[in-house]
Coordinates of C-alpha atoms and ligand atoms in Angstrom, one line a residue:
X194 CA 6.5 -5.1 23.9
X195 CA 9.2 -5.6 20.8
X196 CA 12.3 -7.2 21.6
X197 CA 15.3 -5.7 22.1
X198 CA 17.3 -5.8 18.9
X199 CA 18.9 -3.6 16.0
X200 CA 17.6 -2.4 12.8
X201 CA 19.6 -2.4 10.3
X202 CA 18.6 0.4 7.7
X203 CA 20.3 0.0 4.5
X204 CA 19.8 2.8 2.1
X205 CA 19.9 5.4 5.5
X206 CA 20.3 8.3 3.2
X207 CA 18.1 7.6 0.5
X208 CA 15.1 9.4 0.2
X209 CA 12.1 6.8 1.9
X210 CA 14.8 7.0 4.9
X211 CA 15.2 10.6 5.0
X212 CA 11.7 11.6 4.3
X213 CA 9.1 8.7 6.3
X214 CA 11.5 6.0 7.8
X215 CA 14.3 8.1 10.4
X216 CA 11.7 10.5 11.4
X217 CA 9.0 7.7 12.0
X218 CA 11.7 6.2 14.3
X219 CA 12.4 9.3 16.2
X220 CA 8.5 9.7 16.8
X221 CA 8.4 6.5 17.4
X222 CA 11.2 7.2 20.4
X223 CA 9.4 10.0 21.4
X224 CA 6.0 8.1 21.9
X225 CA 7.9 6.0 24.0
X226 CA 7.8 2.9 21.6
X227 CA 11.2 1.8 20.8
X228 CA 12.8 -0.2 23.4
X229 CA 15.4 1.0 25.4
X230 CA 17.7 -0.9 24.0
X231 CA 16.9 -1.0 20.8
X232 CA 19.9 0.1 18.2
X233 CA 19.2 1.8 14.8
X234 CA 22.6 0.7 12.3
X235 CA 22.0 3.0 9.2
X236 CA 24.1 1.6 6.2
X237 CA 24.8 4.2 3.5
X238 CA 27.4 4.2 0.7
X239 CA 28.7 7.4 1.5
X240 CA 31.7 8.0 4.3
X241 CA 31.0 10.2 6.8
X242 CA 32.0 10.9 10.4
X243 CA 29.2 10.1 13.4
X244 CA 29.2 14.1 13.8
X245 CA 28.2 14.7 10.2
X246 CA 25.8 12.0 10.6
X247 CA 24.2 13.4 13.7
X248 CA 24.0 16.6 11.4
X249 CA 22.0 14.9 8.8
X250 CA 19.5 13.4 11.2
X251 CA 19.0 16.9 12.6
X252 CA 18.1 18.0 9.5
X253 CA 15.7 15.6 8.3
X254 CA 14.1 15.7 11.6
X255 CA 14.2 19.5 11.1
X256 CA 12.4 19.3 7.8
X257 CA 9.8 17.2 9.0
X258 CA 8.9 18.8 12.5
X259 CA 9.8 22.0 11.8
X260 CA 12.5 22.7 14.2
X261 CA 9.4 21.8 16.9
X262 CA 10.9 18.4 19.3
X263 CA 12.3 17.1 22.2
X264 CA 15.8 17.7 22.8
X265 CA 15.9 14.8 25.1
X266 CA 14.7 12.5 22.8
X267 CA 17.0 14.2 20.2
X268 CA 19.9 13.0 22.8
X269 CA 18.4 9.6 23.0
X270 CA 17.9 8.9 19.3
X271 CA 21.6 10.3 18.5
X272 CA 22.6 7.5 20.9
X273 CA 20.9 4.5 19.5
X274 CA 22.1 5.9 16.1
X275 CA 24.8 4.3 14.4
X276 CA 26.1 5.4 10.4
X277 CA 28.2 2.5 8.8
X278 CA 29.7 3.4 5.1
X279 CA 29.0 0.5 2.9
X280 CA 31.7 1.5 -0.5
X281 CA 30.3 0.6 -3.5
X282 CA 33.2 -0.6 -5.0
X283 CA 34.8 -2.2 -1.2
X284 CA 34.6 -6.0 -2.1
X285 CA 35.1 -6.4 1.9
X286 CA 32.4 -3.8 2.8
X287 CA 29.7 -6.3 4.2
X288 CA 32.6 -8.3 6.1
X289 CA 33.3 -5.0 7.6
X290 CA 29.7 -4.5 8.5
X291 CA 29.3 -8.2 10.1
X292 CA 33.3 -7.5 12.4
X293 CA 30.3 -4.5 13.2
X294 CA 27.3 -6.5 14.1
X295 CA 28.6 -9.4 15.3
X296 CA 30.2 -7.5 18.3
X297 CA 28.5 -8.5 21.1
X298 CA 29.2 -5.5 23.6
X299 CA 27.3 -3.1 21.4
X300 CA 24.4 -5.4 19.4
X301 CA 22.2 -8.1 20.5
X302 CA 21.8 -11.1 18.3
X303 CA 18.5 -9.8 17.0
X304 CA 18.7 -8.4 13.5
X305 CA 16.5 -7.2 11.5
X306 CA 17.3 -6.1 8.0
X307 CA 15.3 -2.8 6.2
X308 CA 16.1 -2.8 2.8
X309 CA 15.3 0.8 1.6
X310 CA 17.2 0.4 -1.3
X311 CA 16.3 0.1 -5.6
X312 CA 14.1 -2.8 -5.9
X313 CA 17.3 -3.8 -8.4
X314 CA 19.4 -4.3 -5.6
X315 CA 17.2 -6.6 -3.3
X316 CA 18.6 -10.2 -4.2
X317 CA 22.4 -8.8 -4.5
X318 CA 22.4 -7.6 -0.8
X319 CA 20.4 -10.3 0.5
X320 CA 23.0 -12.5 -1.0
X321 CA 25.4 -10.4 0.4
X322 CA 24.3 -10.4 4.3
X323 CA 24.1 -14.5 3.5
X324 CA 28.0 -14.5 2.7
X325 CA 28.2 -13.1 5.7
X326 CA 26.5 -15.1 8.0
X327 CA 24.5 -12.1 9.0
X328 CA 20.8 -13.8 8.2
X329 CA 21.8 -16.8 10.2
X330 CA 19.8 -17.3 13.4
X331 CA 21.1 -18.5 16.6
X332 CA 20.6 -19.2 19.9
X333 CA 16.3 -18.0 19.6
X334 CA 17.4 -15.0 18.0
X335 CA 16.0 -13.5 14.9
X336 CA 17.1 -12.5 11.7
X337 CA 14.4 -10.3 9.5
X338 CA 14.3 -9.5 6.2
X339 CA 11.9 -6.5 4.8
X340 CA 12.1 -5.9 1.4
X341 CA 10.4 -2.8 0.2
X342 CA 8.0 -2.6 -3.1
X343 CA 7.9 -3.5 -5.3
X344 CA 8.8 -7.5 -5.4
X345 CA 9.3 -7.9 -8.9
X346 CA 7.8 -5.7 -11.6
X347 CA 5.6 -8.6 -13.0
X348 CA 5.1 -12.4 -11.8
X349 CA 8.3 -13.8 -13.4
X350 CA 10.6 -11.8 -11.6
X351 CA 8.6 -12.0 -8.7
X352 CA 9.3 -16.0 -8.7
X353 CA 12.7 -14.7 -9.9
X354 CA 13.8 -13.0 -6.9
X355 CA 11.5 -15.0 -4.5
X356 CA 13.8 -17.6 -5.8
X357 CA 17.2 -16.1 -5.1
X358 CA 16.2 -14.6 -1.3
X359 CA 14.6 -18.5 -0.1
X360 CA 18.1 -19.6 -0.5
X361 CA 18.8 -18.1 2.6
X362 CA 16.0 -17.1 4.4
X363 CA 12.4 -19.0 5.1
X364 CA 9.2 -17.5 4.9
X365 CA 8.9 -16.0 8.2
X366 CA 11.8 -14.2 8.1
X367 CA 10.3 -12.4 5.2
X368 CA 9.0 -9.3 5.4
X369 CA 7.4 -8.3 2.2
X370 CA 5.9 -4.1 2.8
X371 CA 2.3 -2.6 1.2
X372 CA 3.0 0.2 3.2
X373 CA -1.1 0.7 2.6
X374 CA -1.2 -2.3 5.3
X375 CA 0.3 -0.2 8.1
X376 CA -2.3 2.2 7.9
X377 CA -4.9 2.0 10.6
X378 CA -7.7 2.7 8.4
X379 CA -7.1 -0.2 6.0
X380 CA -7.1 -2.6 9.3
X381 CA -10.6 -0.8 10.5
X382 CA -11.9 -2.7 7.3
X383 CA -11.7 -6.0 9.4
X384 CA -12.6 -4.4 12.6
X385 CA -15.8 -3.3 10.7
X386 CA -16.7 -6.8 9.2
X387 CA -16.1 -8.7 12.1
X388 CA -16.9 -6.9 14.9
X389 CA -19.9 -6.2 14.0
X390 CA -22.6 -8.4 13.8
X391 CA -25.1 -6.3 11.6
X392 CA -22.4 -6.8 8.4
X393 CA -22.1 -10.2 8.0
X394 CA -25.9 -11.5 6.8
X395 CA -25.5 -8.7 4.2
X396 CA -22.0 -9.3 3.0
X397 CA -22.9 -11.2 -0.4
X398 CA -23.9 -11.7 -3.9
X399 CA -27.3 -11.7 -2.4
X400 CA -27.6 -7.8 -1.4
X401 CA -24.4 -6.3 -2.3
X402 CA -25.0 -5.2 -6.2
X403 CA -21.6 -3.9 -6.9
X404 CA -18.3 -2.7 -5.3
X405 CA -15.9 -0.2 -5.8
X406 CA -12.0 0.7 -4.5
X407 CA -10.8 3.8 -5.5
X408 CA -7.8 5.4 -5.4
X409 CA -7.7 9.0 -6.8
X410 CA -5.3 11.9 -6.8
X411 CA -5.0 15.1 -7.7
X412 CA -0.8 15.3 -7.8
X413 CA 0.3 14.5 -11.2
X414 CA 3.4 12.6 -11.6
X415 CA 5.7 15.4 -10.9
X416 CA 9.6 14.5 -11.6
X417 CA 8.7 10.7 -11.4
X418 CA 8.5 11.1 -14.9
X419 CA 11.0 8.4 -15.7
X420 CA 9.8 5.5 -13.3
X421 CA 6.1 6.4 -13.2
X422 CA 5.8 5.7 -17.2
X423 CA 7.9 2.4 -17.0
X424 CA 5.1 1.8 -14.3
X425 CA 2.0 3.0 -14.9
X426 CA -1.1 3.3 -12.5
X427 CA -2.3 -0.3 -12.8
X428 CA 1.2 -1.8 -11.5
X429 CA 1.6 1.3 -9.4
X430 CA -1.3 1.4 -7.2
X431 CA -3.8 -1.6 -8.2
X432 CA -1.3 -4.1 -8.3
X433 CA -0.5 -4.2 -4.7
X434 CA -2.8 -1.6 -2.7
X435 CA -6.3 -1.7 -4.2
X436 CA -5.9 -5.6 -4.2
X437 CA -4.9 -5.8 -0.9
X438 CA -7.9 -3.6 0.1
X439 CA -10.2 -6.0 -2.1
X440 CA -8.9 -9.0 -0.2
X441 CA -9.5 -7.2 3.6
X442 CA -13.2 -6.2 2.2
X443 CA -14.1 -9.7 1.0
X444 CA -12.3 -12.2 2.2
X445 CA -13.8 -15.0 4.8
X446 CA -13.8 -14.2 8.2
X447 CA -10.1 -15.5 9.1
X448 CA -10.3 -18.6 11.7
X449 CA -8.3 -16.3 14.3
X450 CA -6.8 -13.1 14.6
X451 CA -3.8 -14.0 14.2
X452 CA -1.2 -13.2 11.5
X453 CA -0.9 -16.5 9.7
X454 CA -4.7 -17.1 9.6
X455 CA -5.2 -13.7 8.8
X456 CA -2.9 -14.1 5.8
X457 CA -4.4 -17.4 4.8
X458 CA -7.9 -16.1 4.5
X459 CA -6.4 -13.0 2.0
X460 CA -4.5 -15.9 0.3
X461 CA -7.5 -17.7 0.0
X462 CA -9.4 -14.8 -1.4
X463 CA -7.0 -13.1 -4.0
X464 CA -6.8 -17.0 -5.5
X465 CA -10.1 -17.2 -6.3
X466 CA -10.5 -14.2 -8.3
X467 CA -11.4 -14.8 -11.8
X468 CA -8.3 -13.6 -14.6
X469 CA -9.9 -11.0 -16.5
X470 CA -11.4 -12.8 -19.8
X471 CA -9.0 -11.8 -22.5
X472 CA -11.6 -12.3 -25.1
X473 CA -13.7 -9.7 -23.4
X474 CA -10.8 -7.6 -22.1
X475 CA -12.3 -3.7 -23.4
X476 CA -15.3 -4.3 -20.9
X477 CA -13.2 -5.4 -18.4
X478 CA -10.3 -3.0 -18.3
X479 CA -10.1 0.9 -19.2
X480 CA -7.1 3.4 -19.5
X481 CA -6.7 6.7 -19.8
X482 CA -3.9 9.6 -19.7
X483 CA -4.4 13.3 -18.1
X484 CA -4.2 16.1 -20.7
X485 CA -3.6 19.6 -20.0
X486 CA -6.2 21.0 -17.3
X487 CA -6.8 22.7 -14.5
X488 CA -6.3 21.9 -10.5
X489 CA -7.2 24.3 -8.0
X490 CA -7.6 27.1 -10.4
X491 CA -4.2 26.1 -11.4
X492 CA -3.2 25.2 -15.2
X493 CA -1.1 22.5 -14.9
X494 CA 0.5 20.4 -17.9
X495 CA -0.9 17.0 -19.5
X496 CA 1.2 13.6 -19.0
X497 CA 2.6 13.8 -22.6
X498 CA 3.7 17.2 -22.1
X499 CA 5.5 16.6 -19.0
X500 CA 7.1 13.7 -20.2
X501 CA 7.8 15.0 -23.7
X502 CA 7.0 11.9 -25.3
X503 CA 4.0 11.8 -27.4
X504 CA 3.9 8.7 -28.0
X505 CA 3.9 6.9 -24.3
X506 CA 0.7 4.9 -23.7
X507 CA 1.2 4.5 -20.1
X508 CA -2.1 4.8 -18.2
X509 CA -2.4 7.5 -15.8
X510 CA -5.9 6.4 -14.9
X511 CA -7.1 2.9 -14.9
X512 CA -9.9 0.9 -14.0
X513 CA -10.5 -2.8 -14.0
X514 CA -13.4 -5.2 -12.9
X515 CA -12.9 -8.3 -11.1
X516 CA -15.0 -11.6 -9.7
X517 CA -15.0 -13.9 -6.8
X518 CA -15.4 -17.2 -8.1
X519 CA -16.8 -18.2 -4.2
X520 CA -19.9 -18.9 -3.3
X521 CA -20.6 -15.6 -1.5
X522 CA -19.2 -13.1 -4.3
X523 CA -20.2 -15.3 -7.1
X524 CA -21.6 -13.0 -10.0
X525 CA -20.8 -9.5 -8.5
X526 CA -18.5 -7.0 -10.2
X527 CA -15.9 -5.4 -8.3
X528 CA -14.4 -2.3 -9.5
X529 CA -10.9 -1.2 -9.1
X530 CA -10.0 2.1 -10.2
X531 CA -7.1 4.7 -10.0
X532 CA -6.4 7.9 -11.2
X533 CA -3.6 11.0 -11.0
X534 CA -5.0 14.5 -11.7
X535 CA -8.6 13.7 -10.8
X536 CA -10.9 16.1 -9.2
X537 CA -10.0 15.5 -6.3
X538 CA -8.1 12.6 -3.8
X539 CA -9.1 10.2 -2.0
X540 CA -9.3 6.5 -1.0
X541 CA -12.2 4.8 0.1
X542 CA -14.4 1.5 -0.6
X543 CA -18.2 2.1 -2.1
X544 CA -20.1 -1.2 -1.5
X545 CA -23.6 0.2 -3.0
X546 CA -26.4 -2.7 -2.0
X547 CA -28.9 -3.9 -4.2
X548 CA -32.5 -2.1 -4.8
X549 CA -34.6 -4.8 -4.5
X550 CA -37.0 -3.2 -1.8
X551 CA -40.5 -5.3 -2.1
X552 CA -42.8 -3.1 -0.5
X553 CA -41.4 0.4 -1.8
X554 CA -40.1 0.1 -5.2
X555 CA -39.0 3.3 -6.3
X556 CA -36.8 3.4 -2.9
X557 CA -33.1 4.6 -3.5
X558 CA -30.0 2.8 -3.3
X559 CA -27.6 2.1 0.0
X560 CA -24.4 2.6 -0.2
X561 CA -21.9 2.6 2.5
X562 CA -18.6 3.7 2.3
X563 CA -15.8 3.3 3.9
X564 CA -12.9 5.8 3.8
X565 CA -9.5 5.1 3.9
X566 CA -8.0 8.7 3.4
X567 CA -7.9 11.6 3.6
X568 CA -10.9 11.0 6.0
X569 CA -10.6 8.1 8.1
X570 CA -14.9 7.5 8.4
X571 CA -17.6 5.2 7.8
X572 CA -20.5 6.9 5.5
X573 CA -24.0 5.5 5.3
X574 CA -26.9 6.3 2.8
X575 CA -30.5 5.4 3.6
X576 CA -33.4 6.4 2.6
X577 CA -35.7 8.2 5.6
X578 CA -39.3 10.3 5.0
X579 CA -39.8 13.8 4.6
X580 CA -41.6 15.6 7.4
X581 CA -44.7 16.3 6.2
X582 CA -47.9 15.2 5.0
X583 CA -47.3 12.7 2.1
X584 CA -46.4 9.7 3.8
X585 CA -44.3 8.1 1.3
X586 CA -41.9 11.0 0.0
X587 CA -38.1 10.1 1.0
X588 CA -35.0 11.3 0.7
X589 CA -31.3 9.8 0.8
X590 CA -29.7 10.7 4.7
X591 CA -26.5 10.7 5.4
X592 CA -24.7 9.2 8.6
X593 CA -21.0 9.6 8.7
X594 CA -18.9 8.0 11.8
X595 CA -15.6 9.6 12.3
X596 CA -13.4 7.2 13.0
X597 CA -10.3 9.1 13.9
X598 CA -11.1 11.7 16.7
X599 CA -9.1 14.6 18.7
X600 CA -6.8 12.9 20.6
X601 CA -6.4 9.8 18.6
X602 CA -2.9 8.5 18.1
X603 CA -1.5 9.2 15.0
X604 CA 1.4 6.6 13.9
X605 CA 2.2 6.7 9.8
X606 CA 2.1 3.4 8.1
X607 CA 5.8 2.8 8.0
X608 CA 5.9 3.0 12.0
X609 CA 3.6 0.9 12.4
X610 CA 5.7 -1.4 9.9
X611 CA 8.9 -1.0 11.6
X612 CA 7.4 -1.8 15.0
X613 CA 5.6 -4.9 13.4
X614 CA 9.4 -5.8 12.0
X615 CA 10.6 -5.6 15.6
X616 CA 7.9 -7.7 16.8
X617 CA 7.7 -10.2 14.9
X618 CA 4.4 -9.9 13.2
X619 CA 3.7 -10.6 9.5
X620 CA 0.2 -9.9 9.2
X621 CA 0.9 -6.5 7.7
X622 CA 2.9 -8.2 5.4
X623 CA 2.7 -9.6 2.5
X624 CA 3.2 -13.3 1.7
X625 CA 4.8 -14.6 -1.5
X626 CA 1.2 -16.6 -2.1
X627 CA -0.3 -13.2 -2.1
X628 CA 2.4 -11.3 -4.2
X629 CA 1.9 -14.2 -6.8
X630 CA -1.9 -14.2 -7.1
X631 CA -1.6 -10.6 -7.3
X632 CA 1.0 -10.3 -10.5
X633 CA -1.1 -13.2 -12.1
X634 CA -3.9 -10.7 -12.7
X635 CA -2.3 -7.6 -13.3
X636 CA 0.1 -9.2 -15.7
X637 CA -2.1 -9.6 -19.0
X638 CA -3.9 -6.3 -18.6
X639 CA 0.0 -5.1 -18.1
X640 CA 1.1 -7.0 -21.9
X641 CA -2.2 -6.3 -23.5
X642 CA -1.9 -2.6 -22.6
X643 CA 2.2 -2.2 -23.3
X644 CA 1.7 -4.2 -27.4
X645 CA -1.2 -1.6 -28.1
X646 CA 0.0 1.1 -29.0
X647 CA -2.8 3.0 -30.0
X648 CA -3.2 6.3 -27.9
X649 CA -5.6 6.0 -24.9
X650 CA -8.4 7.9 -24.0
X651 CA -7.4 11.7 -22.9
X652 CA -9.0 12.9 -19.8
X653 CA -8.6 16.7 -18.7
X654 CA -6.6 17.4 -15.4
X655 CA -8.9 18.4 -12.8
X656 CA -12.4 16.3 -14.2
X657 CA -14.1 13.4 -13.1
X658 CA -13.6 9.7 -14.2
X659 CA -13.9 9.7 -18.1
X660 CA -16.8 9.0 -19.2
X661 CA -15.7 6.3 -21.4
X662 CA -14.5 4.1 -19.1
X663 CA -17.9 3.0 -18.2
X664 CA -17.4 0.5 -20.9
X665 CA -16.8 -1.9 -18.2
X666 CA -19.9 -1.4 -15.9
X667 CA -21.8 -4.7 -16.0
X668 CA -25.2 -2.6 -16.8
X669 CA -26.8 1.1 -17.0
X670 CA -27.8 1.6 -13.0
X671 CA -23.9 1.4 -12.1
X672 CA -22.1 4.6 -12.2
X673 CA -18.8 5.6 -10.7
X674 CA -19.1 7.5 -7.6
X675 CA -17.5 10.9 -7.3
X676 CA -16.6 11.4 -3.9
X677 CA -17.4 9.8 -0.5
X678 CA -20.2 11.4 -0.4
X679 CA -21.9 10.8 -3.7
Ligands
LIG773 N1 10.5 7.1 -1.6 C1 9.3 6.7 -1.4 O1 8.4 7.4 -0.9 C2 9.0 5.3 -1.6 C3 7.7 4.9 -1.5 C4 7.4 3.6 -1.7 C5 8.4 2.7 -2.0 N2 9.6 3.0 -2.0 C6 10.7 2.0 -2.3 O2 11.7 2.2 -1.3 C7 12.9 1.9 -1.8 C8 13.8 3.1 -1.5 O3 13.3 4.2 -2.2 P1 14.1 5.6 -2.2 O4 13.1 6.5 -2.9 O5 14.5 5.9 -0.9 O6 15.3 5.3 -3.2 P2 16.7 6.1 -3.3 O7 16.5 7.5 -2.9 O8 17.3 5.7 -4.6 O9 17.5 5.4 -2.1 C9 18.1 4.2 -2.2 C10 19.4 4.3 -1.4 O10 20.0 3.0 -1.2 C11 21.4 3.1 -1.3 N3 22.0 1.8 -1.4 C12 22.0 1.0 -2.5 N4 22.7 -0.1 -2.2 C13 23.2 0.0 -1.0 C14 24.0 -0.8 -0.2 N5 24.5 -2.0 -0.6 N6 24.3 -0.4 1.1 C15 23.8 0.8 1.5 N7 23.1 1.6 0.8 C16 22.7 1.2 -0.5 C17 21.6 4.1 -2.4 O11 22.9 4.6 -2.4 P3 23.5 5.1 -3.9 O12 22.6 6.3 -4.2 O13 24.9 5.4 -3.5 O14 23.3 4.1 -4.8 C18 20.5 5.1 -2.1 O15 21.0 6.1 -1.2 C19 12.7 1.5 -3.2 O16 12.7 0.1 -3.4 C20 11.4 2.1 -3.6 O17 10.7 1.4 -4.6 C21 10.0 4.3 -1.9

């Protein structure tokens, strides 16, 4: 059980909050998950009365459940809720907020701090709640931290703002999000390795040819225009999710389950991955942008167009490939890749094994895949015989385990997260060790990328991967896969 405590949700009417974070509290409520006690302190910078307040939670709860919940939870939520108005331009406004907190009829001494706010405004408000005395833990009580992503838009501010937050808080107050980790399906990965027996004599260099993450998407970048091209899909989505779902795939089996050895074996893993060799960058990284195409039987625009920039080189689709320098990856390409207007979405990981069958040697490949979303399965190919007469005709089979059935409980990523804050447990999290290693690879693809200017490859909305990024495949038999299924 989480302790009793408050959460202190700065950035309450921004649109994370509105959208995932207040409704993934009230289900949370309404699953029976939140303590009793437990106090929700929204912090906007708007004034407004608890009544209109109560009005806006209504209607984001509306939006998102249609009108269809519990007015008895409703009651309950509404009373753990409290709005505070944090002015802008109020230089007593976090003083006012601690008077607030520090009363101890209403709130315990547990804190912990949700920063849905710019990624701009992370150090300032940290710095604030400092000033305060708010991050100062007493009597066994906590004080939390969660800073949402990104941390830092390359390693140097990373270390930058890492920097400015240790003043005043250690590491295990810090909560750093990949909201990827909260999803059950990403935590199956280690389930799948490790508790069962039959994975790990295969898991290496020695029958594992090649493996691919994928992340793929139909949306384009709809009116993200603006932050999606100072991003790009590299920082957006491999930066953080793809190599966090490289590290759960291949890291060594962690000495317990807990969250600091769990953490220390990813640690372990994203340090030892080679930097991509600058003097053979083109066969280690491709990117490409959407052009005009069509999705669904519907035309939709091409990046340039909706940006009305011709000249932006920002990737919409990118692909990298990365080595192990351990002993058990040693030598075998992993492939990251990431797209918007593809064919279709989806994230899963395609470990195909090798094709080094002794006694059969025109036998087919194994792959097995597992699938993060939309799907939540495990897919297997093998080879099995024809019926019939000629003893040695095969076929590829498919088995496919559903690992989400009827009934399952369904809890979004950033419940998960917000329970974990409660709790206590990092291993969801990231730590500044990972955060690092993770910026020190992305970050000369990033500056080779933004000082070439020359226009990249065009792919059309609604196709497959381009087929020019296969530049980077390490030889002929490796293709990309299109789907989970082949
Ligand atoms: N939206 C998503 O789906 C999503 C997904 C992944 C990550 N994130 C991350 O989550 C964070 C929030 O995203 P968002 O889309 O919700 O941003 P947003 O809509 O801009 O909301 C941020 C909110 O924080 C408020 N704020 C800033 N300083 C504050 C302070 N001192 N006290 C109280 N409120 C304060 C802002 O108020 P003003 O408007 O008055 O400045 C604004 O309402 C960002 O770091 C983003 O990168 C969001």
């Amino acid at each position: 059980m989480i302790d009793n405590g408050t959460l202190v949700l700065f950035g309450a009417k921004g649109n994370l909050a509105r959208v995932k974070l207040i409704p993934g509290l009230f289900h949370l409520d309404d699953c029976g998950q939140l303590p009793r006690k437990m106090k929700i302190f929204s912090v906007g910078r708007q004034e407004m009365s608890h009544e209109a307040w109560v009005a806006e939670i209504k209607d984001m709860l509306d939006k998102k459940f249609k009108g269809n919940y519990d007015q008895a939870t409703f009651e309950r939520f509404i009373k753990r809720n409290i709005y505070h108005c944090n002015l802008p331009d109020d230089p007593d406004a976090f003083k006012k907020m601690a008077v607030k907190l520090n009363n101890e009829e209403e709130f315990t001494d547990n804190l912990a701090f949700f920063l849905s706010v710019r990624p701009s405004d992370f150090a300032l408000i940290v710095d604030q709640l400092a000033d305060e005395g708010l991050l100062t833990e007493k009597n066994g009580s906590f004080r939390r931290v969660l800073i949402e992503k990104p941390f830092g838009t390359n390693y140097e501010s990373a270390v930058e703002l890492q920097k400015s937050i240790e003043k005043h808080l250690r590491e295990d107050q810090i909560y750093r999000i990949d909201h990827y980790l909260g999803k059950s399906a990403l935590q199956n990965i280690l389930i799948t390795r490790f508790a069962n027996s039959i994975f790990e004599p295969v898991w290496n260099n020695q029958f594992i040819d090649h493996i691919q993450i994928t992340n793929h998407e139909t949306l384009g970048v709809g009116d993200r225009t603006t932050f999606y091209d100072a991003t790009g899909a590299l920082r957006d989505m491999i930066q953080s999710h793809l190599l966090q779902m490289l590290a759960l795939t291949t890291m060594e089996a962690p000495k317990s389950f807990s969250p600091g050895d769990i953490r220390d074996a990813k640690i372990n893993l994203l340090e030892s991955i080679q930097p991509i060799p600058m003097n053979d960058f083109d066969h280690h990284a491709f990117r490409a942008q959407y052009s005009s195409g069509k999705i669904e039987g519907e035309t939709v625009k091409g990046y340039l167009d909706e940006l009305e920039d011709q000249n932006s080189v920002t990737e919409t689709y990118a692909a990298i490939k990365l080595f192990i320098n351990n002993q058990r990856w040693r030598g075998i390409p992993i492939y990251l890749r990431t797209a918007k207007r593809l064919h279709e979405g989806g994230t899963y990981i395609s470990i195909k094994f090798k094709d080094n069958n002794p006694i059969l040697e025109n036998a087919g490949s194994n792959w097995m895949v597992m699938s993060i979303q939309p799907k939540e399965t495990t897919h297997f190919e093998i080879q099995t015989k024809i019926p019939g007469l000629n003893d040695f005709d095969f076929r590829v089979s498919n088995l496919e385990a559903n690992n989400r059935v009827a009934g399952d409980e369904s809890i979004d990523a950033y419940e998960t997260l917000m329970l974990d804050l409660m709790a206590g447990n990092q291993s969801r999290f990231l730590h500044i060790n990972e955060v690092k290693a993770q910026w020190k690879l992305v970050d000369p693809i990033i500056e080779t990328w933004m000082k070439d200017k020359t226009q990249p490859v065009q792919y059309i909305a609604g196709s497959s991967d381009p087929v020019e990024s296969k530049i980077i495949f390490e030889n002929e038999s490796q293709f990309w896969r299109k789907s989970i299924h082949g």
